[in-house]
PDB file of C-alpha atoms in Angstrom:
ATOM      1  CA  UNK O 228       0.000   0.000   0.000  1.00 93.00           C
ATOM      2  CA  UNK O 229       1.210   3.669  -0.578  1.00 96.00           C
ATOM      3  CA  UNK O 230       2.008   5.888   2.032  1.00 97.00           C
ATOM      4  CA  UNK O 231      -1.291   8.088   1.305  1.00 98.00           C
ATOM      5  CA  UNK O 232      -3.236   4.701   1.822  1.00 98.00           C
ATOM      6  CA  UNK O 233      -1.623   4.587   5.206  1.00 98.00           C
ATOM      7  CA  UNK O 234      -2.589   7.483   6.114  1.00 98.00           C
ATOM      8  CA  UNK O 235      -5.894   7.700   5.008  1.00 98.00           C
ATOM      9  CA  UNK O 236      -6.318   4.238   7.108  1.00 98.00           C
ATOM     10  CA  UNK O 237      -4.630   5.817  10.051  1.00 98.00           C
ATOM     11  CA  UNK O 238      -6.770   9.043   9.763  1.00 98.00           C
ATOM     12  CA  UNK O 239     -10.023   6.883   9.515  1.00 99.00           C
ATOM     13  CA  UNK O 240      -9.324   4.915  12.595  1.00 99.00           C
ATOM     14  CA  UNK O 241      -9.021   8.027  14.515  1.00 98.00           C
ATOM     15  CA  UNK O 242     -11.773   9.656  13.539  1.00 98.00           C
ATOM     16  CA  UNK O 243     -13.827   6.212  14.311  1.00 99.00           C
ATOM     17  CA  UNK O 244     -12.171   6.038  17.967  1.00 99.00           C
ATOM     18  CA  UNK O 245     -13.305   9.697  18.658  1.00 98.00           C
ATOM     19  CA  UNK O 246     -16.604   9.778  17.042  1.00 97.00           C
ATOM     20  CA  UNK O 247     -17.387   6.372  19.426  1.00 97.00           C
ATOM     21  CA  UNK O 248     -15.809   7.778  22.553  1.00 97.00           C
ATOM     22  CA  UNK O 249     -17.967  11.015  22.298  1.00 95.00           C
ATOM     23  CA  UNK O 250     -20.895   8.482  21.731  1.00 92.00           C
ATOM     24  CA  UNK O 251     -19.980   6.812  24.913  1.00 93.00           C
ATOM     25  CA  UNK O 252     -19.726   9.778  26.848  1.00 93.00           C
ATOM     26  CA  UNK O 253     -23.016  11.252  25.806  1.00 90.00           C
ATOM     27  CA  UNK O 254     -24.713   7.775  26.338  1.00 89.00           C
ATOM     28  CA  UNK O 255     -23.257   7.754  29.710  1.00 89.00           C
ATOM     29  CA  UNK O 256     -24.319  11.061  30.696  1.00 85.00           C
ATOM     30  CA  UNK O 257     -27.959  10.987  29.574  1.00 84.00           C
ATOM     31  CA  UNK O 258     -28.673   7.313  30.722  1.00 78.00           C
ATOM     32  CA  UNK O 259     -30.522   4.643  29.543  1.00 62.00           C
ATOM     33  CA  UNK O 260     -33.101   7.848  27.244  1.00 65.00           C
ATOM     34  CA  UNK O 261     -30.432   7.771  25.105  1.00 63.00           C
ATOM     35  CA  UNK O 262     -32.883   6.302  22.578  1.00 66.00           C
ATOM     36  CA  UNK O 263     -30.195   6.562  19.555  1.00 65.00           C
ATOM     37  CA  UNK O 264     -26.955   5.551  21.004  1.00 64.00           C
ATOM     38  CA  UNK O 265     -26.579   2.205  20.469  1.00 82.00           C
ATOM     39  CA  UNK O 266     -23.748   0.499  23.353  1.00 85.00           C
ATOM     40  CA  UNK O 267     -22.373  -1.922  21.315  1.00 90.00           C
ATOM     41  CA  UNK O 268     -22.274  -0.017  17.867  1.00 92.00           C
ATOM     42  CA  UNK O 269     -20.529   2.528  19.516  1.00 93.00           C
ATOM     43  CA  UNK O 270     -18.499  -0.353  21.398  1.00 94.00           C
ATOM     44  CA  UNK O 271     -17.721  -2.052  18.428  1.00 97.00           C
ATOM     45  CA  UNK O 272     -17.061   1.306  16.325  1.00 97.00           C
ATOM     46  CA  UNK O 273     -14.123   2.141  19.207  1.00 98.00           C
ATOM     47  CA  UNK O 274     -12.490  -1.292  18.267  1.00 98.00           C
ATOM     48  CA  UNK O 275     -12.049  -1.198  15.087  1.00 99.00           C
ATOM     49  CA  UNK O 276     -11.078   2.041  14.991  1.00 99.00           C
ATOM     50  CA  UNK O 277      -7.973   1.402  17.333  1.00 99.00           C
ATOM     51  CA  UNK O 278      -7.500  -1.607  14.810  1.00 99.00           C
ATOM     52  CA  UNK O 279      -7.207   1.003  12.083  1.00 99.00           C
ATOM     53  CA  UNK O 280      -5.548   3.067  13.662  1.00 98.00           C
ATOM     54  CA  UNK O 281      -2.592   0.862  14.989  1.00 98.00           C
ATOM     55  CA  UNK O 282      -2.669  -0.713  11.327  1.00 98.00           C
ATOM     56  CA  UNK O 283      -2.406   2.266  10.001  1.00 98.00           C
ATOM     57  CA  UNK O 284       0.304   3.957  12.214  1.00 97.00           C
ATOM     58  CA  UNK O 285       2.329   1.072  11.796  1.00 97.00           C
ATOM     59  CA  UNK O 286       1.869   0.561   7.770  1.00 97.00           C
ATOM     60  CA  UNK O 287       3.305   4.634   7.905  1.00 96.00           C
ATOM     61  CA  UNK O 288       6.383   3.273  10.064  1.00 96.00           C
ATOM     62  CA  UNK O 289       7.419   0.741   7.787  1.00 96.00           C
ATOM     63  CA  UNK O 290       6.904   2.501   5.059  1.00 97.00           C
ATOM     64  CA  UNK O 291       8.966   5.602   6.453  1.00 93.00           C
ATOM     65  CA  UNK O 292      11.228   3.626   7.691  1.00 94.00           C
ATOM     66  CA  UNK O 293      11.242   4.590  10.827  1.00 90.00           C
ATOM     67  CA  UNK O 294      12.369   3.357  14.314  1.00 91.00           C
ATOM     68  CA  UNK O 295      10.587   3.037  17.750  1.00 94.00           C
ATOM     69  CA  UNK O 296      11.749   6.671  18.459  1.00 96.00           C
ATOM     70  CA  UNK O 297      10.059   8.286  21.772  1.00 97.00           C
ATOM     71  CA  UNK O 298       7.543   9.902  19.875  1.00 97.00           C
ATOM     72  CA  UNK O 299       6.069   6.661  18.475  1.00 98.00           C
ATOM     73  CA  UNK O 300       6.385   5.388  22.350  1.00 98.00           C
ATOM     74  CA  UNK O 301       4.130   8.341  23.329  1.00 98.00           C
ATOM     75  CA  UNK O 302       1.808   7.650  20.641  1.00 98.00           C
ATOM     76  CA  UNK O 303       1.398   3.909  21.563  1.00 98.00           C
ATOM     77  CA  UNK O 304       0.889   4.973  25.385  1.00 98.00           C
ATOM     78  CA  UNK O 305      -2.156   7.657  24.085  1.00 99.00           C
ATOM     79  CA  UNK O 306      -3.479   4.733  21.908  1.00 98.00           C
ATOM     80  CA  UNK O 307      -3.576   2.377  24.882  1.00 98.00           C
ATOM     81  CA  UNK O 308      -5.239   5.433  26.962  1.00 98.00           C
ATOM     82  CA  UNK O 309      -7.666   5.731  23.819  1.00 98.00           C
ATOM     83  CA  UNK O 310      -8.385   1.892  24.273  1.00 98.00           C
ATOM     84  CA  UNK O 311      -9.299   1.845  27.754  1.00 97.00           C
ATOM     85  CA  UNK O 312     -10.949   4.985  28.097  1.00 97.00           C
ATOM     86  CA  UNK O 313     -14.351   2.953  27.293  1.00 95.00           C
ATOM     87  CA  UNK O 314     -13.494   1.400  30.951  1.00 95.00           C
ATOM     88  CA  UNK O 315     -13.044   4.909  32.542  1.00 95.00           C
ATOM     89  CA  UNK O 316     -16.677   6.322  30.638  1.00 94.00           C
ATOM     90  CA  UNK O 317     -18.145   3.299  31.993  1.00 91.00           C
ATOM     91  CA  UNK O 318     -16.608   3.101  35.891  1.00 93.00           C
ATOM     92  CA  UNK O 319     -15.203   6.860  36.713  1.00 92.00           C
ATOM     93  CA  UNK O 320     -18.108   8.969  36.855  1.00 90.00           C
ATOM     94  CA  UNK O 321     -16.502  11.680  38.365  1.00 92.00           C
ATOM     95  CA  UNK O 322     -14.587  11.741  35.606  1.00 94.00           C
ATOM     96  CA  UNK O 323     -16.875  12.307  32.755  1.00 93.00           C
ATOM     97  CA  UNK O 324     -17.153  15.358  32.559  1.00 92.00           C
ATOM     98  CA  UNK O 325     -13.043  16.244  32.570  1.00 96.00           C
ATOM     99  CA  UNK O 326     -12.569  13.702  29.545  1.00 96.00           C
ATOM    100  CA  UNK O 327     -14.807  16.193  27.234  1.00 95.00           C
ATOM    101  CA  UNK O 328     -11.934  18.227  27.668  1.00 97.00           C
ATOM    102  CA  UNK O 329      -9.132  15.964  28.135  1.00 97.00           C
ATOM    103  CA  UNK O 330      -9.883  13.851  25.373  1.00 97.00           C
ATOM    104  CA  UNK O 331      -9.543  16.816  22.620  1.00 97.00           C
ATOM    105  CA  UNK O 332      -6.334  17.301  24.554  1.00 98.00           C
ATOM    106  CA  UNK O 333      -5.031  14.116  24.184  1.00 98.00           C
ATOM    107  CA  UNK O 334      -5.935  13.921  20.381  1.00 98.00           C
ATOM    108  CA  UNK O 335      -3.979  17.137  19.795  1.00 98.00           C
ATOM    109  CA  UNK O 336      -1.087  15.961  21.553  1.00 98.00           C
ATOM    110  CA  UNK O 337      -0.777  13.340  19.639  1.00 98.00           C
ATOM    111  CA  UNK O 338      -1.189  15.051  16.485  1.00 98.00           C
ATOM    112  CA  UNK O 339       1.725  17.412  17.821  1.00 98.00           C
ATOM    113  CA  UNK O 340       3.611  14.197  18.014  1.00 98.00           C
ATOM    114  CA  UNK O 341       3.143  13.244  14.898  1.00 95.00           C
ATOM    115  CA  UNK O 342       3.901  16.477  12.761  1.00 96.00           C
ATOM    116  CA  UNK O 343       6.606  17.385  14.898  1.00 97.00           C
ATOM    117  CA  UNK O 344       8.201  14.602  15.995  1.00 95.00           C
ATOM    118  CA  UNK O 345       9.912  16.274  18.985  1.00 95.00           C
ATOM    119  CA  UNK O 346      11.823  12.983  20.588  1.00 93.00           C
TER     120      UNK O 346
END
């Protein structure tokens, strides 16, 4: 696959991850009435998209030819974050409302780490 392809898989997968975590959140805040917002297509939505994702990421490596540098390190700890972030929606209620912020955060951090690639 080109490295566009890559990309465009890697891109994908994020967009799925976030789009399902804002799902959970807003499930999880309104309750059971949320009529629309189905559990497990948002559940099975977040998986994938980590599967794309990670695919992705790593199709870009290998095609770039590039090492486990820190940045990719960093990125691998925010996708395992990403991952079990479901578990924290579902058990840390006092958190719920800090990861509307905190998960924009996290997403441009690791965007940061990508373009730049500071370490």
């Amino acid at each position: 696959m080109s490295i566009a392809a890559y990309k465009v898989l890697h891109l994908l997968g994020v967009m799925m991850i976030f789009f399902a975590l804002g799902a959970q959140l807003l499930r999880a805040q309104i309750g059971e009435a949320a009529q629309g917002v189905s559990k497990a297509a948002a559940g099975a939505l977040h998986g994938v998209g980590l599967i794309l994702a990670l695919v992705g990421g790593f199709g870009l490596l290998a095609k770039l030819g590039t090492g486990f540098e820190g940045w990719v390190w960093a990125k691998l700890a925010i996708w395992i974050f990403l991952g079990a972030a479901t578990a924290v929606i579902k058990r840390a209620v006092g958190l719920r409302a800090a990861l509307w912020f905190a998960l924009p955060a996290i997403g441009l951090v690791a965007a940061w780490l990508a373009l730049y690639k500071p370490f």
